[in-house]
Short mmCIF file of N, CA, C and O in Angstrom, two decimals:
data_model
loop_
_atom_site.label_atom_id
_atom_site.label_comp_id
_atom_site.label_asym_id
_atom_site.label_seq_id
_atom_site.Cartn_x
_atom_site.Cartn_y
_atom_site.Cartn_z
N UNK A 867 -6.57 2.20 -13.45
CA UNK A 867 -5.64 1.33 -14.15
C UNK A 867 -4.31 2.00 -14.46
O UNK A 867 -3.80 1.53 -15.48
N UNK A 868 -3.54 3.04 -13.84
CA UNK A 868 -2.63 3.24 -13.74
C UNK A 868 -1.39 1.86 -13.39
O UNK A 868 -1.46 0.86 -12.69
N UNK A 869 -0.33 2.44 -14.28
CA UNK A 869 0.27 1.27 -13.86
C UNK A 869 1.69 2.41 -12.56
O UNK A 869 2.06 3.56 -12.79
N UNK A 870 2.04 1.71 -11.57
CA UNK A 870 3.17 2.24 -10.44
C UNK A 870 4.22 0.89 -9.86
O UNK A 870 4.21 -0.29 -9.51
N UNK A 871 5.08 2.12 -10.08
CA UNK A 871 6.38 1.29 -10.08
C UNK A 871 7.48 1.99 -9.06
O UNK A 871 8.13 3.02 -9.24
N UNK A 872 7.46 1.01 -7.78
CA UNK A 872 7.87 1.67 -6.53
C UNK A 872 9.86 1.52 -6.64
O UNK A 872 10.56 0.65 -7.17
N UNK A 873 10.13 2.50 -6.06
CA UNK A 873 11.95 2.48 -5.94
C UNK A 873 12.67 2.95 -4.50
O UNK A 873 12.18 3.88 -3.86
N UNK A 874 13.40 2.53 -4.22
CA UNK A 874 13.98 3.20 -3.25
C UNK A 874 14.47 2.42 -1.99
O UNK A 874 15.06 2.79 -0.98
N UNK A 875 13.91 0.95 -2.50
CA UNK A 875 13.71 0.56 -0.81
C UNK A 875 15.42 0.06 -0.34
O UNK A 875 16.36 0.32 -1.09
N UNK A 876 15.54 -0.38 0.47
CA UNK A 876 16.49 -0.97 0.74
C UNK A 876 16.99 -1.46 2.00
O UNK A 876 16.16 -1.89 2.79
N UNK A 877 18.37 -1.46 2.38
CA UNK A 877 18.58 -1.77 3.88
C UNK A 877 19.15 -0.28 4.90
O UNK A 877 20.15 0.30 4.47
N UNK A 878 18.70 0.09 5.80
CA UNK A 878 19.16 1.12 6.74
C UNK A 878 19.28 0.56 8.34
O UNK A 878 18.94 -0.44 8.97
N UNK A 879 19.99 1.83 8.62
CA UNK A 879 19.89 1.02 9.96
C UNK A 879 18.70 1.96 10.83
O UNK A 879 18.21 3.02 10.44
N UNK A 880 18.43 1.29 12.03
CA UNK A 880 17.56 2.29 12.91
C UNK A 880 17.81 3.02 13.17
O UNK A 880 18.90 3.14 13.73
N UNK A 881 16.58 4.58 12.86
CA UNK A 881 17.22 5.92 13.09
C UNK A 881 17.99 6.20 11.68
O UNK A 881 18.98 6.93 11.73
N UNK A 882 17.65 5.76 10.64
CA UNK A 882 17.84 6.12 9.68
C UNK A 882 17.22 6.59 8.35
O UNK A 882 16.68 5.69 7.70
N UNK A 883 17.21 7.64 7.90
CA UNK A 883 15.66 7.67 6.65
C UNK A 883 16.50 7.02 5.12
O UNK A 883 17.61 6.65 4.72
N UNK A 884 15.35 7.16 4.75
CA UNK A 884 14.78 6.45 3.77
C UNK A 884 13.66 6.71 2.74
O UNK A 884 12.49 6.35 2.90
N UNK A 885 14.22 7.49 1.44
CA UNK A 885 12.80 8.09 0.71
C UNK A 885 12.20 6.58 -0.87
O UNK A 885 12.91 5.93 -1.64
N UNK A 886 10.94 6.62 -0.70
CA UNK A 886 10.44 5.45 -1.27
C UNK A 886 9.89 6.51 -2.79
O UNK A 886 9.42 7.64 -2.79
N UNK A 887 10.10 5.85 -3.63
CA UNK A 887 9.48 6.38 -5.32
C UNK A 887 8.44 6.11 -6.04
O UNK A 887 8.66 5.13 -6.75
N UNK A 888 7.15 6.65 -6.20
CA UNK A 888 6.69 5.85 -7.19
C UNK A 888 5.98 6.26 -8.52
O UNK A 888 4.94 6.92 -8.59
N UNK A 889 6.64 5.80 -9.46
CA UNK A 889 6.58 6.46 -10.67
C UNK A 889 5.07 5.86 -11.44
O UNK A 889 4.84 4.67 -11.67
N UNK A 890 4.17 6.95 -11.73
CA UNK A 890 3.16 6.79 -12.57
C UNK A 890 3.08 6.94 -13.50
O UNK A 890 3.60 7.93 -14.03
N UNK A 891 2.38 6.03 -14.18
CA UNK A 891 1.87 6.18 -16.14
C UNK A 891 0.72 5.94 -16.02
O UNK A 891 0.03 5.75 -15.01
N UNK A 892 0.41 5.95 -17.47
CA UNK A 892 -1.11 5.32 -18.27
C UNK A 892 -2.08 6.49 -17.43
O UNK A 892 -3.05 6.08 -16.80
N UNK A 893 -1.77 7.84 -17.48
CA UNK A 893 -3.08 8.48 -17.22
C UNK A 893 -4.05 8.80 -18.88
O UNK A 893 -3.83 8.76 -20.09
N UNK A 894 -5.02 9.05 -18.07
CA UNK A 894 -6.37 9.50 -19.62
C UNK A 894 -6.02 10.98 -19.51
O UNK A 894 -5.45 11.54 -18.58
N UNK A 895 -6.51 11.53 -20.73
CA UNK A 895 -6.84 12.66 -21.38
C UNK A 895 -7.48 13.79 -20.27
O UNK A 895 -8.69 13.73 -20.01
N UNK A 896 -6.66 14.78 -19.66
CA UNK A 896 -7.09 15.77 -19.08
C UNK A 896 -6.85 15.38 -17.43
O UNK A 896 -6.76 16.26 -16.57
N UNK A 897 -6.79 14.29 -17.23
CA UNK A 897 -6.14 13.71 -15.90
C UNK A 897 -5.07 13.39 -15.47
O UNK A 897 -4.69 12.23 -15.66
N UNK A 898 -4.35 14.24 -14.81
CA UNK A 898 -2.75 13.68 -13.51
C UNK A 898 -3.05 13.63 -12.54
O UNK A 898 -4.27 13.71 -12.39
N UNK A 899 -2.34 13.50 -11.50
CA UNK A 899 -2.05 12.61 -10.36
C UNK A 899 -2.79 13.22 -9.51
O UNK A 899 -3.31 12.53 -8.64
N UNK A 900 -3.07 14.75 -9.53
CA UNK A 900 -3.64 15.32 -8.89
C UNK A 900 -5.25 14.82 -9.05
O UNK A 900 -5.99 15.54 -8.39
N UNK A 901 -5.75 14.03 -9.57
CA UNK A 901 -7.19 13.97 -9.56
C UNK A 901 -7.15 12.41 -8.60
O UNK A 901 -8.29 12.02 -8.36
N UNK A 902 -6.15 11.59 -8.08
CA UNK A 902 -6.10 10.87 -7.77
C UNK A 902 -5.76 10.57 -6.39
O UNK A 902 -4.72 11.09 -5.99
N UNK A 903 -6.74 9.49 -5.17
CA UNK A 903 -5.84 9.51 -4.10
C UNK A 903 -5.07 8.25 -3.83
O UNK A 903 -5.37 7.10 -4.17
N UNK A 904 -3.89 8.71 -3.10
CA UNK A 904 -2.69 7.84 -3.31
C UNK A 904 -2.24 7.77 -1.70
O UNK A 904 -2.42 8.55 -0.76
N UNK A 905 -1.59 6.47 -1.83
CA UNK A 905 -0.55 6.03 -0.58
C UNK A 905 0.06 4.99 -0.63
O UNK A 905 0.24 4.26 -1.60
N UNK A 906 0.39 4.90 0.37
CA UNK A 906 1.43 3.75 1.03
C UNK A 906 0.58 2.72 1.56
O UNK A 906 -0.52 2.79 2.11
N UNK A 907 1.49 1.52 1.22
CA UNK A 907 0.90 0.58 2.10
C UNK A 907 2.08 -0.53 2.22
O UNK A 907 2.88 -0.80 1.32
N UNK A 908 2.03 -1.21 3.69
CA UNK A 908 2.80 -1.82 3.95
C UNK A 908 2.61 -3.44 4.44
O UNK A 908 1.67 -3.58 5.23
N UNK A 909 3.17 -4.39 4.19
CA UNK A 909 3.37 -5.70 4.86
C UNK A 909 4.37 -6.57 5.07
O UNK A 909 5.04 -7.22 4.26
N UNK A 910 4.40 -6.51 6.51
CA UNK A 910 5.79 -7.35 7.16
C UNK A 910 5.31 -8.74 7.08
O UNK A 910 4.16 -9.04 6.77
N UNK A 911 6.52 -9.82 7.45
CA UNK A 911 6.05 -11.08 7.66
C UNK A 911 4.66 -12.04 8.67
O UNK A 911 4.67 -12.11 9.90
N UNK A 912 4.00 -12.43 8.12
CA UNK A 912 3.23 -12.69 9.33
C UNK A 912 1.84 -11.54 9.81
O UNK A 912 0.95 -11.76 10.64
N UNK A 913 2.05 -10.44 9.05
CA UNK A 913 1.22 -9.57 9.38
C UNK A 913 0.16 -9.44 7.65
O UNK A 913 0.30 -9.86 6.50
N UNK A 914 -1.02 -8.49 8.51
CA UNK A 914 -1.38 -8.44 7.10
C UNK A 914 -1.22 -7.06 6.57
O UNK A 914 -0.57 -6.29 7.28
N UNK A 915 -1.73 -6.55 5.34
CA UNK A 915 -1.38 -5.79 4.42
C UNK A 915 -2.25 -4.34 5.49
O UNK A 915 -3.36 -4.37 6.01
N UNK A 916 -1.35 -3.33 5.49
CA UNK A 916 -1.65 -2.01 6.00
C UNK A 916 -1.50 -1.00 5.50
O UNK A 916 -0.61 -0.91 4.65
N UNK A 917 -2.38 0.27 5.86
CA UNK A 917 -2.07 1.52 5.28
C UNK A 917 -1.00 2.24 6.33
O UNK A 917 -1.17 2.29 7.55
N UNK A 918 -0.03 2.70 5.73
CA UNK A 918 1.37 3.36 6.28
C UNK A 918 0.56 5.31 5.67
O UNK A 918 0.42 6.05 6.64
N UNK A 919 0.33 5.64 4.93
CA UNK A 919 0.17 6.92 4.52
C UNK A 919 -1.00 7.10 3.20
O UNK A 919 -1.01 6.22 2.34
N UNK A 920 -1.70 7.97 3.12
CA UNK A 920 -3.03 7.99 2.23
C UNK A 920 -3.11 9.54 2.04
O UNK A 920 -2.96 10.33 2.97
N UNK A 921 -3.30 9.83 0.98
CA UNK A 921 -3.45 10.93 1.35
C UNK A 921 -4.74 11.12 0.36
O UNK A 921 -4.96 10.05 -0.21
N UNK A 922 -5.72 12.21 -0.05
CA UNK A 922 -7.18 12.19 -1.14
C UNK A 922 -6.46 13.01 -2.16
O UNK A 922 -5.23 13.09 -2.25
N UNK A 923 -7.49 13.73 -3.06
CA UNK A 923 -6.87 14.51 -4.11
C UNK A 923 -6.28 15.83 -4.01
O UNK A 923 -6.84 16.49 -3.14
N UNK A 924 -5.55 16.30 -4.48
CA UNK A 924 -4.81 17.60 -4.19
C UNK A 924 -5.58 18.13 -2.88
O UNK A 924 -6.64 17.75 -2.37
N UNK A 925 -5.05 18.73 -2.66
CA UNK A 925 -5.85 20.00 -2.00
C UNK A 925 -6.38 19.53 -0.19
O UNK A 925 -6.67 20.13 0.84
N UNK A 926 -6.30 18.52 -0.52
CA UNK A 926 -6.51 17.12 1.00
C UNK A 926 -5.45 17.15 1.93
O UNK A 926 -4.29 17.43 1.64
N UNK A 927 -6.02 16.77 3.42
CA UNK A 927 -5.23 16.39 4.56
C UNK A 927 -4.94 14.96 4.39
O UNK A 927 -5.97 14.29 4.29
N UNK A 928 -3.56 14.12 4.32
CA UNK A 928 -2.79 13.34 4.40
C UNK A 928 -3.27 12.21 5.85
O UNK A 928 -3.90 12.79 6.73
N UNK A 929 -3.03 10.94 6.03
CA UNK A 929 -3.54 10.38 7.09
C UNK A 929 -2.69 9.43 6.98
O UNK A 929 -2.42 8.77 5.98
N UNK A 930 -2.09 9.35 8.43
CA UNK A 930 -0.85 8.28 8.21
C UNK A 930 -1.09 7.66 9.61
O UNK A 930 -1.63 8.27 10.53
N UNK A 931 -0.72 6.64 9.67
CA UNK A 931 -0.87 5.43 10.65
C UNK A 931 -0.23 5.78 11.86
O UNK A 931 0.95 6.10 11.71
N UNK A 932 -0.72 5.83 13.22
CA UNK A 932 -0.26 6.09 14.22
C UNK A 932 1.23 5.74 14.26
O UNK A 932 2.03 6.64 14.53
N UNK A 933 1.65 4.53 14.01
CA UNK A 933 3.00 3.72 14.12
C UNK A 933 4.33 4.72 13.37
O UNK A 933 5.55 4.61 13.49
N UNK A 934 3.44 5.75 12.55
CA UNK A 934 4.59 6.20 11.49
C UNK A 934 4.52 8.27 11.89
O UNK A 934 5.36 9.14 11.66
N UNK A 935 3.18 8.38 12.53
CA UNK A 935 3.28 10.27 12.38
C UNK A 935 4.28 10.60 13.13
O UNK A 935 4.69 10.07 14.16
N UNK A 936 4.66 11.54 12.51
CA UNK A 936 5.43 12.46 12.76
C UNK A 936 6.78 11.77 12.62
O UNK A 936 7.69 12.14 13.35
N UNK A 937 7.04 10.46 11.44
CA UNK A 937 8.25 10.40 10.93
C UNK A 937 7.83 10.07 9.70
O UNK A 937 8.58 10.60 8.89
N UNK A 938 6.96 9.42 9.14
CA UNK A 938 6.93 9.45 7.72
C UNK A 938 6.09 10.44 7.12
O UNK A 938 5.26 11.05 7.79
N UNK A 939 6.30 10.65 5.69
CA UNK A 939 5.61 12.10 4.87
C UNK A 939 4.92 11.65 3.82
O UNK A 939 5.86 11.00 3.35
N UNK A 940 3.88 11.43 2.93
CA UNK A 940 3.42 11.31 1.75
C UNK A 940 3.57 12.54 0.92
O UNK A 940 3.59 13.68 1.40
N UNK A 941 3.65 12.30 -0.15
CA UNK A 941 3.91 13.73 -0.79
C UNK A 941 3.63 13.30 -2.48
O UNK A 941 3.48 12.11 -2.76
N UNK A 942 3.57 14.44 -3.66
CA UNK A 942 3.50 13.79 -4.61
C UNK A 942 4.17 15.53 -5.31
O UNK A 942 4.22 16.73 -5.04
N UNK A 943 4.53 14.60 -6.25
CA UNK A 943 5.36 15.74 -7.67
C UNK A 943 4.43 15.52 -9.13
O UNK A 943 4.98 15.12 -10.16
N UNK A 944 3.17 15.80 -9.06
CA UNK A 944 2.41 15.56 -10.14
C UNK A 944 2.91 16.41 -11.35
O UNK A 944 2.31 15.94 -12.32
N UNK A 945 3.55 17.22 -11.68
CA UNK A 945 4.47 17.74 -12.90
C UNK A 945 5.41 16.34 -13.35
O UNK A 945 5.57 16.06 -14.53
N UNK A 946 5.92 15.64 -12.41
CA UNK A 946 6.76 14.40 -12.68
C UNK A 946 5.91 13.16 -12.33
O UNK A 946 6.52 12.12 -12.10
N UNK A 947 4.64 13.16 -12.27
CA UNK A 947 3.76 12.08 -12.10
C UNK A 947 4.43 11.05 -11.07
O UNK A 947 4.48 9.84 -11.31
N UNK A 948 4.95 11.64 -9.89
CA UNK A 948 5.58 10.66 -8.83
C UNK A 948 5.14 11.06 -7.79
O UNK A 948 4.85 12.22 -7.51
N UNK A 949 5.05 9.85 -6.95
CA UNK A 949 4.79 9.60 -5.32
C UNK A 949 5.75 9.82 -4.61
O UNK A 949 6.77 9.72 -5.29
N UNK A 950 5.99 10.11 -3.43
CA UNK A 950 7.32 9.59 -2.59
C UNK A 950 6.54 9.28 -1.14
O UNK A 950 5.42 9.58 -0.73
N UNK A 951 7.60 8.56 -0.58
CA UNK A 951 7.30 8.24 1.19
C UNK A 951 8.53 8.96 1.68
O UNK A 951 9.65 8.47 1.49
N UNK A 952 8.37 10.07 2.28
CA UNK A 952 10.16 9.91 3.22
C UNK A 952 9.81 9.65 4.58
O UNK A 952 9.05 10.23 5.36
N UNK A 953 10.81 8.30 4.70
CA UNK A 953 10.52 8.14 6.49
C UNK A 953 11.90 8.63 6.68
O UNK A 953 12.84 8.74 5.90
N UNK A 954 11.77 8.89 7.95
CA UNK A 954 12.51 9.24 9.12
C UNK A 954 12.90 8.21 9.98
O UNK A 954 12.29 7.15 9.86
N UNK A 955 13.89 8.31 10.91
CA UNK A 955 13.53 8.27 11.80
C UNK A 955 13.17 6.63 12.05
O UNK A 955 12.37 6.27 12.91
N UNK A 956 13.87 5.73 11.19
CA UNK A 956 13.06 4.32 10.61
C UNK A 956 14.02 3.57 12.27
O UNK A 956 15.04 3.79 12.93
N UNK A 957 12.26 2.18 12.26
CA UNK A 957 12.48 1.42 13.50
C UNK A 957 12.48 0.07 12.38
O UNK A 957 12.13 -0.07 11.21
N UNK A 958 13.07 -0.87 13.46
CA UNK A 958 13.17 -2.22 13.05
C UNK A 958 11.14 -2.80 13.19
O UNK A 958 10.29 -3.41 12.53
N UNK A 959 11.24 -2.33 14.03
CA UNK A 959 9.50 -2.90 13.13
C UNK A 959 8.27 -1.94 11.62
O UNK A 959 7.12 -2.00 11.17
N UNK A 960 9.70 -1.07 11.40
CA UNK A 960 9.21 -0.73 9.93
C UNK A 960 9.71 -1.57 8.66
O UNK A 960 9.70 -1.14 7.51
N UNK A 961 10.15 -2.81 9.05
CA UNK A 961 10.78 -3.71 8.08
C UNK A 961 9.07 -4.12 7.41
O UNK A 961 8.02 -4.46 7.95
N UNK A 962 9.43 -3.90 6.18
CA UNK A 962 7.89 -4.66 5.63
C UNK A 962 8.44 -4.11 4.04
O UNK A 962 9.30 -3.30 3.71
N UNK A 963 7.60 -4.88 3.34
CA UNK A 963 7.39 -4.63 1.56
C UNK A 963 6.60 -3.42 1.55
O UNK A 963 5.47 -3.62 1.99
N UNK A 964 6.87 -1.97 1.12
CA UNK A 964 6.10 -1.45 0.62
C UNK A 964 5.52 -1.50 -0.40
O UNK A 964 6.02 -1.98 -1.42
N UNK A 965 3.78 -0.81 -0.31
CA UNK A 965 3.33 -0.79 -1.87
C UNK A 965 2.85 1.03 -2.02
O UNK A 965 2.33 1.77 -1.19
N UNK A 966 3.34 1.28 -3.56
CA UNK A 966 2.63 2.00 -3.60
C UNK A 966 1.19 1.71 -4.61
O UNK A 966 1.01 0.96 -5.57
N UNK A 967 0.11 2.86 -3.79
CA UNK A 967 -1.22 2.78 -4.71
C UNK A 967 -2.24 3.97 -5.04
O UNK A 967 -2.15 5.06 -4.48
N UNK A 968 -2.87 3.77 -5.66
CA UNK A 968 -3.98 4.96 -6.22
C UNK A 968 -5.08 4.55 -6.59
O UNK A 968 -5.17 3.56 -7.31
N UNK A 969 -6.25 5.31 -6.13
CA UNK A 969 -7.59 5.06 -5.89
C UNK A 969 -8.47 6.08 -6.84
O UNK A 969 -8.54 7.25 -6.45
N UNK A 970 -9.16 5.72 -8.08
CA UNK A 970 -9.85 7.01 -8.84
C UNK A 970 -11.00 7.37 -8.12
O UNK A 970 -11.70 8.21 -8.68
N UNK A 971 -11.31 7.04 -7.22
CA UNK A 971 -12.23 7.77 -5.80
C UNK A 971 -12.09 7.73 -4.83
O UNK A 971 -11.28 6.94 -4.36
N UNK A 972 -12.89 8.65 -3.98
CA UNK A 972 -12.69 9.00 -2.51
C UNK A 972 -12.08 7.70 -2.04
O UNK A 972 -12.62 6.76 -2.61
N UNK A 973 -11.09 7.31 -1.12
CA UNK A 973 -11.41 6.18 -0.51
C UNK A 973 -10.50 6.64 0.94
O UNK A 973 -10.16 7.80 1.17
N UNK A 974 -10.26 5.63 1.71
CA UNK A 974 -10.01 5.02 2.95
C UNK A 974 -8.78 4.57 2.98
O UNK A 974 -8.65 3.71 2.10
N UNK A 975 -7.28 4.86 3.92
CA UNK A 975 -6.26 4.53 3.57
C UNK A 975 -6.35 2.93 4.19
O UNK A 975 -5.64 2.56 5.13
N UNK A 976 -7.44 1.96 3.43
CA UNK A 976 -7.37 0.86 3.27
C UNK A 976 -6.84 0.27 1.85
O UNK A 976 -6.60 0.94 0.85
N UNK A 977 -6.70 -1.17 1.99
CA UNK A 977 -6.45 -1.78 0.33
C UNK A 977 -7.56 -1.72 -0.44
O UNK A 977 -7.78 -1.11 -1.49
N UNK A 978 -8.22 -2.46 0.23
CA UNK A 978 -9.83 -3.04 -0.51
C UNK A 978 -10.01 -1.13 -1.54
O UNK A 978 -10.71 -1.16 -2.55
N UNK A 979 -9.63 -0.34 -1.32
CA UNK A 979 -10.17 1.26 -1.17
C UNK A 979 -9.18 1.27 -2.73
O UNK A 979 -9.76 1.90 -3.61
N UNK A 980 -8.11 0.80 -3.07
CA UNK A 980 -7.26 1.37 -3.75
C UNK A 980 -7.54 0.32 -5.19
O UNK A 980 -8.03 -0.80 -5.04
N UNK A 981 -7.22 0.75 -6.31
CA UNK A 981 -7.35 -0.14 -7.08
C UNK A 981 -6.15 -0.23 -8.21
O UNK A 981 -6.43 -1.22 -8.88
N UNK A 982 -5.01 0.34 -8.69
CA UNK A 982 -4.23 -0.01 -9.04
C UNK A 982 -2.33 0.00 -8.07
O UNK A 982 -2.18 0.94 -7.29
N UNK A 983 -1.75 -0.48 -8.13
CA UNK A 983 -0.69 -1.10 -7.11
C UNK A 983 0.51 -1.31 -8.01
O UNK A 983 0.47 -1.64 -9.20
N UNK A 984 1.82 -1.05 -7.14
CA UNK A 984 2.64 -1.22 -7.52
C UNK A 984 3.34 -2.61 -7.67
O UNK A 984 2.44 -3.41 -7.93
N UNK A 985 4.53 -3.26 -7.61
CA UNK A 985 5.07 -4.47 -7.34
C UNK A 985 5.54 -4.43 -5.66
O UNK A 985 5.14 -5.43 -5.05
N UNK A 986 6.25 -3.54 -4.89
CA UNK A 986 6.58 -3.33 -4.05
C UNK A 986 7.76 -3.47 -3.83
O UNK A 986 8.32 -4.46 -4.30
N UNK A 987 8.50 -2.50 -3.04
CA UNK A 987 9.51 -2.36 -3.04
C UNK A 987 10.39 -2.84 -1.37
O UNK A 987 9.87 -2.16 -0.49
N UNK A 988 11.18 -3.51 -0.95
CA UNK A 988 11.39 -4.12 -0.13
C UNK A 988 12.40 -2.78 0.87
O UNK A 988 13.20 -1.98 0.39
N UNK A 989 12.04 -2.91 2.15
CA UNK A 989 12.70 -1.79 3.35
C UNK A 989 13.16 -2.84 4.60
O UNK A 989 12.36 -3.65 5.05
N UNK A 990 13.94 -2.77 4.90
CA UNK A 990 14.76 -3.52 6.14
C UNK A 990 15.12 -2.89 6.71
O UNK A 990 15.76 -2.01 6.13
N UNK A 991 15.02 -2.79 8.09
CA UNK A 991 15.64 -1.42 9.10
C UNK A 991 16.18 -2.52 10.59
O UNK A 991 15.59 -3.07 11.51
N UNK A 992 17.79 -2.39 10.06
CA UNK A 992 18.16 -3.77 11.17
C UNK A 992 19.47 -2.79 11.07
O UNK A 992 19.79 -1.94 10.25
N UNK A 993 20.22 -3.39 12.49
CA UNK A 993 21.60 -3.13 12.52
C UNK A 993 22.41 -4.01 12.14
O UNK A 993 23.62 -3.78 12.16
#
């Protein structure tokens, strides 16, 4: 039940980056971000809701969606209880609402897997 609150999105053109924010609260007593796994998730028009980047709790290998390796990054600043996405390298079919989310167990860089969510933050990658 964390509450996340995504920033950053906006309009770029292709071939252009783009770093996404997401600021966490409401942790319990003896727990930050680091006990938590977190990612990205994305949905364009017409499509359904996807995992863009996941990564497990500290110390974990990161898993990001074929469509995005080796241009987007998951990362987290748990001293500042924040997420980031930096893409790279952005295509016009990375236009979609991001979300960010966090899972208080193991999970799967699926939705069903994650249980608290951000509002989402909107990315357009057009010329």
């Amino acid at each position: 039940q964390l509450q996340l609150v995504e920033s950053g999105g906006g309009l770029v053109q292709p071939g252009g980056s783009l770093r996404l924010s997401c600021a966490a609260s409401g942790f319990t007593l003896d727990h930050n971000l680091d006990y938590y796994a977190i990612g990205w998730f994305r949905q364009a028009p017409g499509k359904e809701r996807e995992g863009v980047a996941c990564a497990s709790s500290s110390g974990s290998s990161a898993n990001y969606a074929d469509s995005v390796k080796g241009r987007f990054t998951i990362f987290r600043d748990s001293a500042k209880n924040m997420v980031y996405l930096q893409m790279n390298s952005l295509k016009p079919e990375d236009t979609a609402v991001y979300y960010c989310a966090t899972a208080l167990v193991q999970a799967m860089c699926v939705p069903d897997d994650f249980s608290s969510w951000g509002q989402g933050t909107q990315v357009t990658v057009s010329s």
